XYZ file of C-alpha atoms in Angstrom:
719
model
C -0.076 0.000 0.083
C 1.186 3.441 -0.828
C -0.253 6.763 0.313
C -1.268 9.293 -2.727
C -1.085 12.927 -2.665
C -4.575 13.295 -1.771
C -4.446 10.892 1.172
C -6.089 8.121 -0.763
C -4.638 4.733 -0.133
C -3.790 2.603 -3.500
C -3.056 -0.802 -3.555
C -0.483 -0.839 -6.172
C 0.146 -4.508 -6.676
C -3.415 -5.413 -6.913
C -4.225 -2.573 -9.418
C -1.364 -4.028 -11.534
C -2.530 -7.693 -11.469
C -5.938 -6.324 -12.302
C -5.000 -4.465 -15.361
C -2.869 -7.307 -16.448
C -5.862 -9.464 -16.346
C -8.048 -6.909 -18.106
C -5.822 -6.359 -20.910
C -5.432 -10.154 -21.403
C -9.035 -10.438 -21.435
C -9.500 -7.638 -23.980
C -6.900 -9.463 -26.199
C -8.718 -12.925 -26.086
C -11.953 -11.442 -27.274
C -11.607 -7.532 -27.898
C -14.709 -5.517 -28.420
C -15.002 -4.106 -32.036
C -14.310 -0.622 -30.934
C -11.975 -1.215 -28.293
C -8.629 0.892 -28.455
C -6.407 -1.721 -27.301
C -2.911 -2.216 -28.810
C -2.593 -6.063 -28.857
C -0.136 -7.877 -26.782
C 2.342 -5.284 -26.382
C -0.135 -2.882 -24.875
C 0.035 -4.496 -21.464
C 3.563 -3.713 -20.484
C 3.135 -0.155 -21.271
C -0.145 0.189 -19.641
C 1.369 -1.627 -16.347
C 4.301 0.606 -16.791
C 2.221 3.668 -16.771
C 0.308 2.317 -13.463
C 3.614 1.779 -11.814
C 5.084 5.120 -12.633
C 1.747 6.607 -11.224
C 2.048 4.646 -8.233
C 5.604 5.935 -7.610
C 4.690 9.368 -8.399
C 1.975 9.223 -5.748
C 4.506 7.820 -3.245
C 7.302 10.252 -3.449
C 8.877 10.719 -0.101
C 7.063 7.528 1.198
C 9.904 4.944 0.544
C 12.607 3.731 -1.931
C 11.207 3.812 -5.445
C 10.377 0.241 -6.969
C 9.020 1.287 -10.172
C 10.400 -0.625 -13.263
C 12.343 1.589 -15.662
C 10.865 1.220 -19.105
C 12.716 0.351 -22.008
C 12.989 2.642 -25.105
C 10.033 1.561 -27.467
C 9.541 1.973 -31.071
C 7.294 4.516 -32.941
C 3.666 3.386 -32.397
C 1.199 3.123 -35.284
C -1.071 5.981 -34.171
C 2.264 8.431 -33.857
C 3.481 7.019 -37.225
C -0.008 8.121 -38.788
C 0.346 11.681 -37.281
C 4.090 12.055 -38.531
C 2.764 11.752 -42.015
C -0.675 13.617 -41.693
C -0.141 16.975 -43.268
C -3.066 18.329 -41.173
C -1.521 17.351 -37.860
C 0.784 19.755 -36.074
C 3.445 17.206 -35.539
C 3.617 16.270 -39.088
C 7.173 15.418 -40.052
C 8.649 16.067 -36.389
C 11.279 13.527 -35.783
C 10.758 13.634 -32.092
C 6.927 12.783 -32.193
C 6.120 10.200 -29.492
C 3.335 9.347 -26.730
C 2.773 6.990 -23.859
C 2.817 3.971 -25.951
C 6.232 4.724 -27.810
C 9.319 6.610 -27.803
C 12.508 6.869 -25.895
C 12.354 6.028 -21.683
C 15.794 4.606 -20.353
C 17.967 6.603 -23.123
C 16.639 9.816 -21.629
C 16.338 9.016 -18.028
C 18.788 10.594 -15.434
C 16.777 9.675 -12.207
C 13.461 8.338 -10.407
C 10.573 9.010 -10.464
C 10.284 9.075 -14.436
C 9.302 12.917 -14.765
C 10.349 15.209 -17.119
C 12.753 17.221 -14.998
C 14.758 14.078 -14.643
C 15.096 13.427 -18.224
C 17.345 14.976 -20.925
C 13.987 16.677 -22.064
C 14.061 19.197 -19.193
C 15.752 21.888 -21.354
C 12.420 22.145 -23.437
C 9.720 23.682 -21.633
C 6.210 22.279 -23.316
C 4.128 24.744 -25.232
C 0.478 25.382 -24.142
C -0.798 22.710 -26.568
C 1.683 19.857 -25.514
C 0.955 20.876 -21.828
C -2.914 20.623 -22.418
C -2.441 17.109 -23.914
C 0.014 15.987 -21.154
C -2.439 17.111 -18.409
C -5.235 15.486 -20.107
C -6.104 11.965 -18.755
C -8.102 11.159 -21.753
C -5.271 12.102 -24.084
C -2.726 9.564 -25.553
C 0.040 11.807 -24.365
C -0.997 12.043 -20.841
C 2.070 12.238 -18.752
C 4.404 11.309 -21.898
C 7.610 12.776 -20.390
C 9.273 13.294 -23.504
C 6.083 15.223 -25.287
C 7.060 17.745 -27.766
C 6.408 19.375 -31.020
C 7.942 21.607 -33.778
C 7.077 24.660 -31.666
C 8.741 23.721 -28.370
C 10.923 20.745 -28.850
C 14.579 19.879 -29.993
C 15.311 19.740 -33.496
C 17.719 17.893 -35.929
C 20.772 19.734 -37.634
C 22.756 18.550 -40.781
C 26.520 19.179 -40.482
C 28.910 18.721 -43.349
C 32.342 19.860 -44.391
C 32.338 22.954 -42.137
C 29.219 24.357 -44.112
C 26.447 26.204 -42.100
C 24.223 23.603 -40.419
C 20.829 22.813 -42.018
C 17.876 22.304 -39.568
C 14.327 20.892 -39.429
C 13.040 18.571 -42.010
C 15.268 19.991 -44.470
C 18.191 18.627 -42.715
C 16.617 14.896 -42.815
C 15.676 15.520 -46.872
C 19.407 16.468 -47.448
C 20.744 13.401 -45.370
C 18.205 11.064 -47.310
C 19.598 12.595 -50.604
C 23.322 12.090 -49.473
C 22.495 8.376 -48.396
C 21.182 7.952 -52.009
C 24.175 9.219 -53.812
C 26.659 6.943 -51.951
C 27.695 9.148 -48.847
C 28.061 7.557 -45.407
C 25.855 9.410 -42.722
C 26.386 9.534 -39.008
C 22.948 9.601 -37.487
C 21.924 10.237 -33.835
C 19.231 7.718 -32.843
C 17.568 6.641 -29.742
C 20.685 5.289 -27.835
C 23.487 6.573 -29.915
C 25.008 7.263 -33.263
C 24.802 4.979 -36.407
C 26.679 4.950 -39.467
C 24.519 4.441 -42.397
C 24.811 3.952 -46.140
C 23.167 2.204 -49.007
C 23.315 -1.436 -48.302
C 23.319 -2.089 -52.253
C 26.095 0.275 -53.089
C 29.211 -1.924 -52.769
C 31.450 1.033 -52.983
C 29.828 2.723 -50.089
C 29.692 -0.489 -47.888
C 33.489 -1.137 -48.855
C 34.358 2.354 -47.838
C 32.572 1.957 -44.348
C 34.494 -1.247 -43.831
C 37.561 0.402 -44.525
C 37.037 3.703 -42.545
C 35.495 1.540 -39.453
C 38.517 -1.155 -39.465
C 35.903 -3.812 -39.721
C 37.327 -6.477 -42.053
C 34.490 -9.188 -42.431
C 32.212 -8.962 -39.271
C 28.657 -8.566 -40.789
C 26.708 -5.475 -40.843
C 23.086 -4.879 -39.802
C 20.652 -3.626 -42.283
C 17.406 -1.709 -41.520
C 14.838 -2.264 -44.259
C 12.408 0.406 -44.997
C 9.369 -1.784 -44.246
C 8.332 -5.410 -43.882
C 8.130 -5.952 -47.491
C 11.530 -5.020 -48.122
C 12.818 -7.081 -45.142
C 10.820 -10.024 -46.683
C 12.627 -9.509 -49.851
C 16.234 -9.317 -48.106
C 15.867 -12.400 -45.825
C 13.654 -15.395 -44.970
C 11.210 -14.578 -42.186
C 9.238 -17.008 -40.352
C 6.062 -16.109 -38.600
C 7.937 -15.973 -35.269
C 10.942 -14.001 -36.886
C 8.394 -11.415 -38.175
C 6.753 -11.104 -34.687
C 10.213 -10.273 -33.212
C 11.099 -7.870 -36.094
C 7.786 -6.035 -35.672
C 7.729 -6.073 -31.959
C 8.090 -2.847 -29.960
C 11.471 -3.736 -29.060
C 12.557 -3.682 -32.740
C 15.598 -5.859 -32.493
C 17.853 -6.889 -35.129
C 16.698 -10.349 -36.163
C 19.102 -12.809 -37.704
C 17.629 -14.609 -40.706
C 18.857 -16.504 -43.834
C 19.470 -13.872 -46.529
C 17.539 -14.065 -49.804
C 19.437 -11.736 -51.454
C 23.395 -11.682 -51.842
C 24.888 -8.459 -50.263
C 28.654 -9.598 -50.342
C 30.137 -6.292 -48.809
C 27.247 -6.518 -46.189
C 27.902 -9.891 -44.662
C 30.882 -11.602 -46.667
C 30.881 -15.290 -46.856
C 27.975 -15.303 -44.419
C 24.537 -16.837 -45.353
C 22.678 -15.141 -42.814
C 21.674 -11.312 -42.499
C 20.900 -9.132 -39.372
C 17.795 -7.066 -40.223
C 15.838 -4.474 -38.549
C 12.752 -2.231 -39.134
C 12.513 1.400 -38.464
C 11.889 2.123 -34.812
C 12.599 6.010 -34.506
C 10.507 8.721 -36.431
C 13.899 9.834 -37.850
C 14.181 6.515 -39.656
C 10.729 6.657 -40.960
C 11.510 10.244 -42.386
C 14.557 9.462 -43.988
C 12.993 6.591 -46.013
C 9.985 8.759 -46.773
C 12.519 11.556 -47.873
C 14.228 9.109 -50.581
C 16.784 7.203 -48.620
C 17.563 3.869 -50.295
C 15.230 1.098 -49.182
C 17.935 -0.957 -47.483
C 20.581 0.776 -45.287
C 23.465 -0.529 -43.393
C 22.977 0.846 -39.953
C 25.880 0.086 -37.821
C 26.946 1.462 -34.332
C 29.087 4.519 -34.953
C 32.619 3.501 -33.786
C 35.813 2.019 -34.833
C 35.891 -1.677 -34.603
C 35.420 -3.026 -31.022
C 34.989 0.550 -29.435
C 31.631 1.400 -27.940
C 28.995 3.175 -29.603
C 29.483 6.947 -29.633
C 26.546 8.918 -28.184
C 27.244 12.318 -27.163
C 27.599 15.140 -29.857
C 30.968 16.183 -29.234
C 32.373 12.593 -28.609
C 30.899 11.813 -32.344
C 32.203 14.801 -33.815
C 35.684 14.009 -32.877
C 35.567 10.083 -33.207
C 33.665 9.868 -36.321
C 35.144 12.654 -38.328
C 37.112 10.455 -40.619
C 34.273 7.674 -40.811
C 31.266 9.869 -41.810
C 30.789 12.078 -44.706
C 27.975 14.169 -42.800
C 26.248 14.167 -39.253
C 22.682 14.156 -38.619
C 22.504 15.436 -35.135
C 19.307 15.737 -32.865
C 19.531 18.229 -30.195
C 18.080 15.842 -27.484
C 20.898 14.680 -25.362
C 21.091 10.933 -24.646
C 21.686 9.910 -21.068
C 23.354 6.760 -21.845
C 24.671 4.552 -25.000
C 22.480 1.733 -25.681
C 22.867 -0.451 -28.604
C 20.465 -2.211 -30.949
C 19.254 -5.664 -29.590
C 19.869 -8.960 -31.436
C 17.657 -11.744 -31.764
C 17.847 -15.410 -33.510
C 14.726 -17.260 -34.022
C 14.972 -21.082 -34.842
C 12.981 -24.127 -34.076
C 14.187 -23.798 -30.477
C 12.218 -20.359 -30.505
C 13.568 -16.758 -29.827
C 16.959 -16.426 -28.301
C 18.440 -13.193 -27.444
C 22.016 -12.620 -28.573
C 22.306 -9.012 -27.326
C 19.926 -7.554 -24.775
C 19.861 -3.672 -25.047
C 17.411 -1.218 -26.704
C 13.750 -2.249 -26.421
C 14.382 -4.743 -23.500
C 17.012 -3.142 -20.903
C 16.697 -2.490 -18.276
C 13.677 -4.392 -17.726
C 13.239 -7.046 -15.000
C 14.541 -10.420 -16.430
C 12.636 -12.121 -13.392
C 12.009 -12.432 -9.829
C 14.398 -13.499 -7.251
C 13.282 -14.247 -3.598
C 16.170 -11.850 -2.308
C 15.367 -9.601 0.800
C 18.644 -7.592 0.613
C 19.630 -5.577 -2.681
C 22.017 -7.252 -4.715
C 24.463 -6.015 -7.379
C 25.897 -8.532 -9.860
C 28.644 -7.247 -11.902
C 28.991 -9.810 -14.846
C 31.914 -11.022 -16.900
C 34.430 -8.742 -18.917
C 33.071 -9.772 -22.253
C 29.653 -8.741 -23.433
C 29.245 -7.180 -19.826
C 25.813 -6.527 -18.148
C 25.135 -5.780 -14.741
C 21.954 -6.760 -12.508
C 20.511 -4.990 -9.727
C 18.171 -6.982 -7.515
C 15.829 -4.628 -5.696
C 12.531 -5.582 -4.005
C 12.862 -9.060 -5.170
C 12.975 -7.997 -8.965
C 16.272 -8.503 -11.044
C 16.871 -5.418 -13.361
C 19.332 -6.437 -16.213
C 21.237 -3.450 -17.758
C 21.742 -2.920 -21.424
C 24.805 -4.678 -23.186
C 27.875 -2.611 -22.078
C 30.691 -4.019 -24.101
C 33.964 -5.536 -23.450
C 35.661 -4.010 -20.581
C 39.000 -3.931 -22.002
C 38.001 -0.938 -23.584
C 38.284 2.009 -21.445
C 34.975 3.848 -22.669
C 33.289 0.341 -22.167
C 34.465 0.174 -18.436
C 33.383 3.747 -17.764
C 29.860 2.933 -19.221
C 29.929 -0.241 -16.906
C 31.077 1.907 -13.755
C 28.244 4.649 -14.863
C 25.636 1.882 -15.331
C 26.335 0.375 -11.895
C 26.203 3.800 -10.268
C 23.156 4.966 -12.090
C 21.117 2.073 -11.323
C 22.031 2.104 -7.607
C 21.342 5.687 -7.345
C 17.951 5.505 -9.218
C 16.678 3.074 -6.459
C 18.142 5.164 -3.746
C 19.963 2.348 -2.380
C 22.882 2.793 -0.040
C 26.077 1.190 -1.788
C 27.090 -0.164 1.787
C 23.952 -2.335 2.135
C 24.600 -4.093 -1.281
C 25.656 -7.932 -1.680
C 28.023 -7.702 -4.306
C 28.381 -10.874 -6.869
C 31.178 -11.029 -9.273
C 33.147 -13.647 -11.362
C 35.964 -15.589 -9.812
C 38.407 -14.646 -12.433
C 41.036 -12.480 -10.332
C 42.160 -10.448 -13.442
C 38.849 -9.429 -14.691
C 38.250 -5.654 -14.548
C 34.557 -6.501 -13.097
C 36.126 -8.459 -10.539
C 38.653 -5.434 -9.538
C 35.662 -3.098 -9.663
C 33.675 -5.481 -7.173
C 36.473 -5.783 -4.760
C 36.935 -2.280 -4.551
C 33.463 -1.247 -4.360
C 31.444 -0.743 -1.055
C 29.095 -3.607 0.133
C 27.754 -5.600 3.043
C 29.167 -8.787 1.384
C 31.074 -9.853 -1.804
C 30.922 -13.135 -3.201
C 32.801 -14.799 -6.227
C 30.745 -17.149 -8.713
C 32.036 -19.316 -11.139
C 31.581 -18.491 -14.599
C 29.749 -21.495 -15.745
C 27.420 -21.969 -12.783
C 26.366 -18.438 -13.532
C 25.431 -19.485 -17.064
C 23.479 -22.309 -15.754
C 21.870 -20.278 -12.891
C 20.489 -17.796 -15.463
C 18.542 -20.422 -17.376
C 17.088 -21.555 -14.127
C 16.180 -17.972 -12.754
C 14.406 -16.937 -15.593
C 11.677 -19.689 -14.843
C 11.911 -18.810 -11.121
C 13.020 -22.395 -10.497
C 15.372 -21.659 -7.475
C 14.842 -25.016 -5.967
C 14.558 -27.193 -9.271
C 17.407 -29.645 -9.596
C 18.727 -30.018 -12.996
C 21.663 -30.904 -15.169
C 23.365 -27.832 -16.287
C 25.573 -27.799 -19.596
C 27.438 -24.543 -20.101
C 29.564 -24.627 -23.336
C 31.523 -21.454 -24.246
C 35.212 -20.243 -24.807
C 36.681 -19.341 -21.609
C 35.831 -19.206 -17.996
C 37.951 -19.304 -14.870
C 37.559 -22.842 -13.365
C 37.733 -23.975 -9.624
C 41.092 -25.252 -10.331
C 42.466 -22.060 -11.965
C 42.421 -23.761 -15.398
C 40.404 -22.436 -18.334
C 36.982 -24.090 -18.251
C 34.507 -24.014 -21.269
C 32.758 -27.611 -21.474
C 30.981 -28.041 -18.188
C 28.322 -30.342 -16.841
C 26.920 -29.711 -13.428
C 24.062 -31.163 -11.222
C 22.212 -29.183 -8.572
C 20.106 -26.284 -8.083
C 20.518 -22.501 -7.676
C 19.657 -22.476 -3.951
C 21.706 -25.515 -3.022
C 24.666 -24.985 -5.565
C 25.984 -26.773 -8.478
C 28.356 -29.768 -8.569
C 30.669 -30.544 -11.402
C 29.747 -33.866 -12.669
C 31.390 -33.789 -15.952
C 33.218 -31.998 -18.480
C 35.024 -32.000 -21.971
C 38.244 -33.702 -21.772
C 41.117 -31.324 -20.972
C 43.603 -30.250 -23.553
C 46.672 -28.047 -23.536
C 46.267 -24.491 -24.847
C 49.498 -22.785 -25.925
C 49.626 -19.155 -25.602
C 46.544 -18.654 -23.738
C 44.228 -15.758 -25.014
C 45.976 -15.652 -28.484
C 44.554 -18.985 -29.354
C 41.218 -17.493 -29.436
C 42.097 -15.399 -32.482
C 44.061 -18.120 -34.230
C 42.356 -21.449 -34.920
C 45.536 -23.311 -35.740
C 47.053 -22.247 -32.392
C 43.971 -23.848 -30.519
C 44.288 -26.970 -32.950
C 48.075 -27.372 -31.816
C 46.781 -28.103 -28.384
C 43.789 -30.128 -28.982
C 45.585 -32.172 -31.712
C 48.604 -33.013 -29.370
C 46.334 -35.206 -27.643
C 46.207 -37.608 -30.580
C 49.765 -38.450 -30.785
C 51.438 -38.635 -34.209
C 49.980 -36.426 -36.801
C 50.247 -35.883 -40.650
C 52.142 -33.113 -41.957
C 49.515 -30.445 -41.640
C 51.378 -27.864 -43.368
C 51.008 -29.704 -46.677
C 47.871 -29.973 -48.558
C 44.945 -30.427 -48.054
C 45.563 -28.819 -44.669
C 47.638 -25.960 -45.211
C 48.396 -25.149 -41.814
C 50.608 -21.821 -41.552
C 53.912 -21.676 -39.468
C 52.091 -20.530 -36.720
C 50.668 -24.056 -36.049
C 54.332 -25.342 -35.916
C 55.497 -22.704 -33.499
C 52.503 -23.583 -31.268
C 53.429 -27.339 -31.229
C 56.818 -26.340 -30.004
C 55.232 -24.553 -27.010
C 53.280 -27.647 -26.212
C 56.305 -30.044 -26.722
C 58.351 -27.738 -24.332
C 55.651 -27.071 -21.797
C 55.900 -23.247 -22.238
C 52.922 -20.539 -22.107
C 50.826 -23.611 -21.645
C 47.307 -23.588 -19.971
C 45.007 -26.539 -19.590
C 41.449 -26.019 -20.996
C 38.156 -28.005 -21.299
C 36.908 -25.081 -23.828
C 34.096 -26.268 -26.276
C 34.831 -22.871 -28.261
C 38.368 -23.814 -28.848
C 37.437 -27.133 -29.786
C 35.133 -25.720 -32.358
C 38.006 -23.708 -33.696
C 40.171 -26.661 -34.001
C 37.563 -28.491 -36.237
C 37.419 -25.354 -38.181
C 41.100 -25.415 -38.796
C 40.748 -28.896 -39.905
C 38.053 -28.282 -42.353
C 39.884 -25.328 -43.695
C 39.827 -22.143 -41.677
C 43.459 -21.636 -41.178
C 43.681 -17.655 -41.064
C 43.332 -15.623 -38.064
C 39.943 -14.475 -37.095
C 38.869 -10.972 -37.711
C 35.931 -11.048 -35.059
C 34.834 -13.194 -32.004
C 33.506 -16.501 -32.921
C 34.129 -16.279 -36.743
C 35.473 -19.800 -37.167
C 32.918 -21.533 -35.346
C 30.213 -19.518 -37.151
C 31.788 -20.508 -40.483
C 31.833 -24.123 -39.384
C 28.155 -24.082 -38.568
C 27.234 -22.296 -41.877
C 29.157 -25.185 -43.616
C 27.346 -27.703 -41.462
C 23.993 -26.215 -41.987
C 24.293 -26.560 -46.007
C 25.309 -30.459 -45.741
C 23.165 -33.232 -44.808
C 24.895 -36.202 -43.019
C 23.859 -39.550 -42.027
C 26.633 -40.284 -39.383
C 28.240 -38.221 -36.751
C 31.837 -38.511 -35.509
C 31.872 -40.484 -32.053
C 32.502 -38.170 -28.895
C 32.108 -40.858 -26.169
C 31.103 -40.008 -22.611
C 33.423 -41.972 -20.328
C 34.314 -41.517 -16.593
C 32.730 -38.126 -16.516
C 34.571 -36.860 -19.888
C 33.455 -36.107 -23.329
C 36.203 -37.235 -25.175
C 36.808 -35.413 -28.442
C 39.666 -37.408 -29.755
C 37.895 -40.054 -31.643
C 35.919 -37.155 -33.592
C 39.263 -35.248 -34.393
C 40.914 -38.596 -35.692
C 37.708 -39.052 -38.111
C 37.901 -35.392 -39.262
C 41.704 -35.497 -40.143
C 41.160 -38.683 -41.950
C 38.158 -37.368 -43.839
C 40.064 -34.065 -44.833
C 43.063 -36.105 -45.710
C 41.023 -38.307 -48.243
C 39.464 -35.220 -49.642
C 36.011 -35.274 -48.157
C 33.833 -32.229 -48.642
C 34.494 -29.688 -45.560
C 30.823 -29.174 -45.200
C 30.524 -33.129 -44.511
C 33.254 -32.652 -41.936
C 31.578 -29.904 -40.205
C 28.068 -31.714 -40.175
C 29.399 -34.816 -38.826
C 31.119 -32.939 -35.992
C 28.098 -31.126 -34.993
C 25.892 -34.342 -35.010
C 28.661 -36.230 -33.151
C 28.797 -33.653 -30.407
C 25.131 -33.428 -30.069
C 25.070 -37.208 -29.565
C 27.955 -37.157 -27.067
C 25.854 -34.222 -24.982
C 22.836 -36.690 -25.133
C 24.819 -39.719 -24.060
C 26.427 -37.672 -21.136
C 22.982 -36.487 -20.270
C 21.331 -39.663 -20.168
C 23.898 -41.094 -17.823
C 24.055 -38.145 -15.357
C 20.396 -37.407 -15.290
C 19.564 -41.063 -14.346
C 22.515 -41.212 -11.908
C 21.383 -37.833 -9.996
C 17.665 -38.421 -10.738
C 17.050 -35.572 -12.981
C 14.597 -34.724 -15.614
C 15.495 -31.211 -16.465
C 18.519 -29.984 -18.626
C 19.614 -26.433 -18.770
C 21.710 -25.218 -21.802
C 23.781 -22.243 -21.720
C 27.030 -20.495 -22.833
C 28.205 -18.830 -26.000
C 28.557 -22.182 -27.920
C 24.706 -22.516 -27.669
C 24.317 -19.456 -29.899
C 25.079 -22.126 -32.586
C 21.617 -22.697 -33.786
C 22.330 -26.116 -35.368
C 23.971 -27.741 -32.195
C 21.110 -26.064 -29.996
C 18.509 -27.500 -32.158
C 20.265 -30.841 -32.403
C 20.821 -31.183 -28.695
C 17.415 -30.113 -27.739
C 15.717 -32.774 -30.167
C 17.906 -35.531 -28.882
C 17.297 -34.671 -25.214
C 13.768 -34.305 -25.728
C 13.798 -37.708 -27.287
C 14.981 -39.132 -24.091
C 12.073 -37.338 -22.177
C 13.990 -34.876 -20.655
C 12.810 -31.326 -20.250
C 15.164 -29.049 -22.092
C 15.275 -25.095 -20.934
C 17.352 -22.331 -22.763
C 17.909 -18.821 -22.139
C 14.799 -16.715 -22.943
C 15.171 -13.417 -21.193
C 18.876 -12.883 -21.331
C 21.473 -13.883 -23.661
C 23.213 -17.537 -23.376
C 26.630 -15.737 -23.918
C 28.154 -13.643 -21.477
C 25.646 -11.209 -21.738
C 23.620 -13.502 -19.189
C 26.095 -13.812 -16.600
C 25.145 -11.054 -14.183
C 21.675 -12.397 -14.108
C 22.995 -15.758 -13.106
C 25.266 -14.266 -10.513
C 22.450 -12.426 -8.839
C 20.448 -15.576 -8.755
C 23.425 -17.387 -7.083
C 23.148 -15.039 -4.157
C 20.422 -17.179 -2.930
C 22.850 -20.074 -2.444
C 24.652 -17.686 0.104
C 21.554 -16.489 1.851
C 20.627 -20.094 2.399
C 23.843 -21.079 4.194
C 23.901 -21.050 7.847
């Protein structure tokens, strides 16, 4: 119960539940004239009620309202945007209570205009009237504005006088149509945009951005254009058109070689900001490369002066909106397959909404891992997961990480000394050092792969459910100080997870460098086979780096033990023909999956499970033999995938029987591999095991912080 300003007592939780039920009933059987926005209306309406409850209870306790994510332009605002009779026609900052920026402009709670970056623009009389009218669609829409009172867009180019207003957008569209590269300020940061079908423009963008081969995302003008570019299932279309408007990965229909070189998939998204709609309406090409405005691996630029400085050699012109962005937020990424939708990057449209409930009485701050970092704050029993913050080896990403932690704690008016701080066990992680130096009532180290497994169970609020957890990824600091990455656990969130199996260990020469050079990883894994053919000769063609790495293995110099499934995939990729350095994370494994997806195979290479170990050696021997006799690399890739899936099935069958388990939780970056995920899921379900995967957070390290937060339960449960 909270006290309203007029003394009326409001039962917030009951009202929220009632509104949820009311909207659900309308969706099942909507009255003909009902003004209901289908399934996505509910979160917005409930969010509004929570915001009202907090507004009514200012000073009556700590804020517990959820912070709404940034939402795509709604249909009603889109109609007004192109209605010549509407006073907001052509206005790039049009929004209402059902759409528009939230988290990207928020600087504090409660969510009121003075605590947003819109505070510099007082509402005109017409906007203020709508804002105060409970019957208006813009009632208490904090970013509400119009051409008479709101911010504008400016086009800057070559030191010429800036063009403002709709003319700036029209000129930007013209530049895109003539092959120019545009830096455009969006909801959570700047994008670099160019014509996706102009090979010269895309090649120039790659050169300027130092992005050698990693695919670019494409924004399609509308759903029809998206369908012409990629194959969209009903589920993929639902994700693409949702208010979150993520990038959706799908099989390409049309070849765009400079956009996604050597990749049969394409990341596609639809316009989500009014600015995008206006650019297309003013003549921009129907398919635009729309990539984060940065040099390769740097965080996205989001401040105007920062963008002008960092992007001046990348962009031909700047389309800059006057409304400041409070924090950088990248585009979210989703893949949809037979196993359902999987979030690969949780950012705009999703963050910082709650990923689940955790029965924790005290606030918890979980700081995640160093790659694909997110943080999670648990307050009032709800776990709020931040946007994707990047790789903390970059200074700007680490600063964004520190700011995100500080902002969330401050917004919920928490005392830092009262926090339980959860962090990774890796002693050299920047996030670990931050956690150990930060204030807090208690601090706990969580093993990386246990956090992966916990994230799956926590999404389903299965805190006491015992399960077999399978966490496959590239790197994680193990209990024994070695590099883990192919792990099997039995247990629960509350009681903890016992390591009950793993991939057979292999030596890894050179440590982290092996993650960039598949032949270097291969030198370690293949050393487990004994004698080898001459891999420098055809058809293998391994470069000298392989022989150099083998010498490290033989001498025992700069050698690390690993159970990494990610490095095993790199090894098989090297055997199949990927012998050059990778230019982006996971490239060799992605290449191997694409080969396998295009090649049907009747038999898999054996990966037996014996004495608690998945033994990859028979599979590697078979792969070497197949390549030596000239088998198609696609057949090798497919046989490896199928064999590994069967090995995981056999391990699960043994371990689930031994530990009396009927549920398997799959997580870790390797399970971003759609082929492996679907194969493992199908084979486990055939054993009548229930298979759970990540839905609310990514299976990669973007979900680690949520799993860390969940495992705070295991510490609270101890006497």
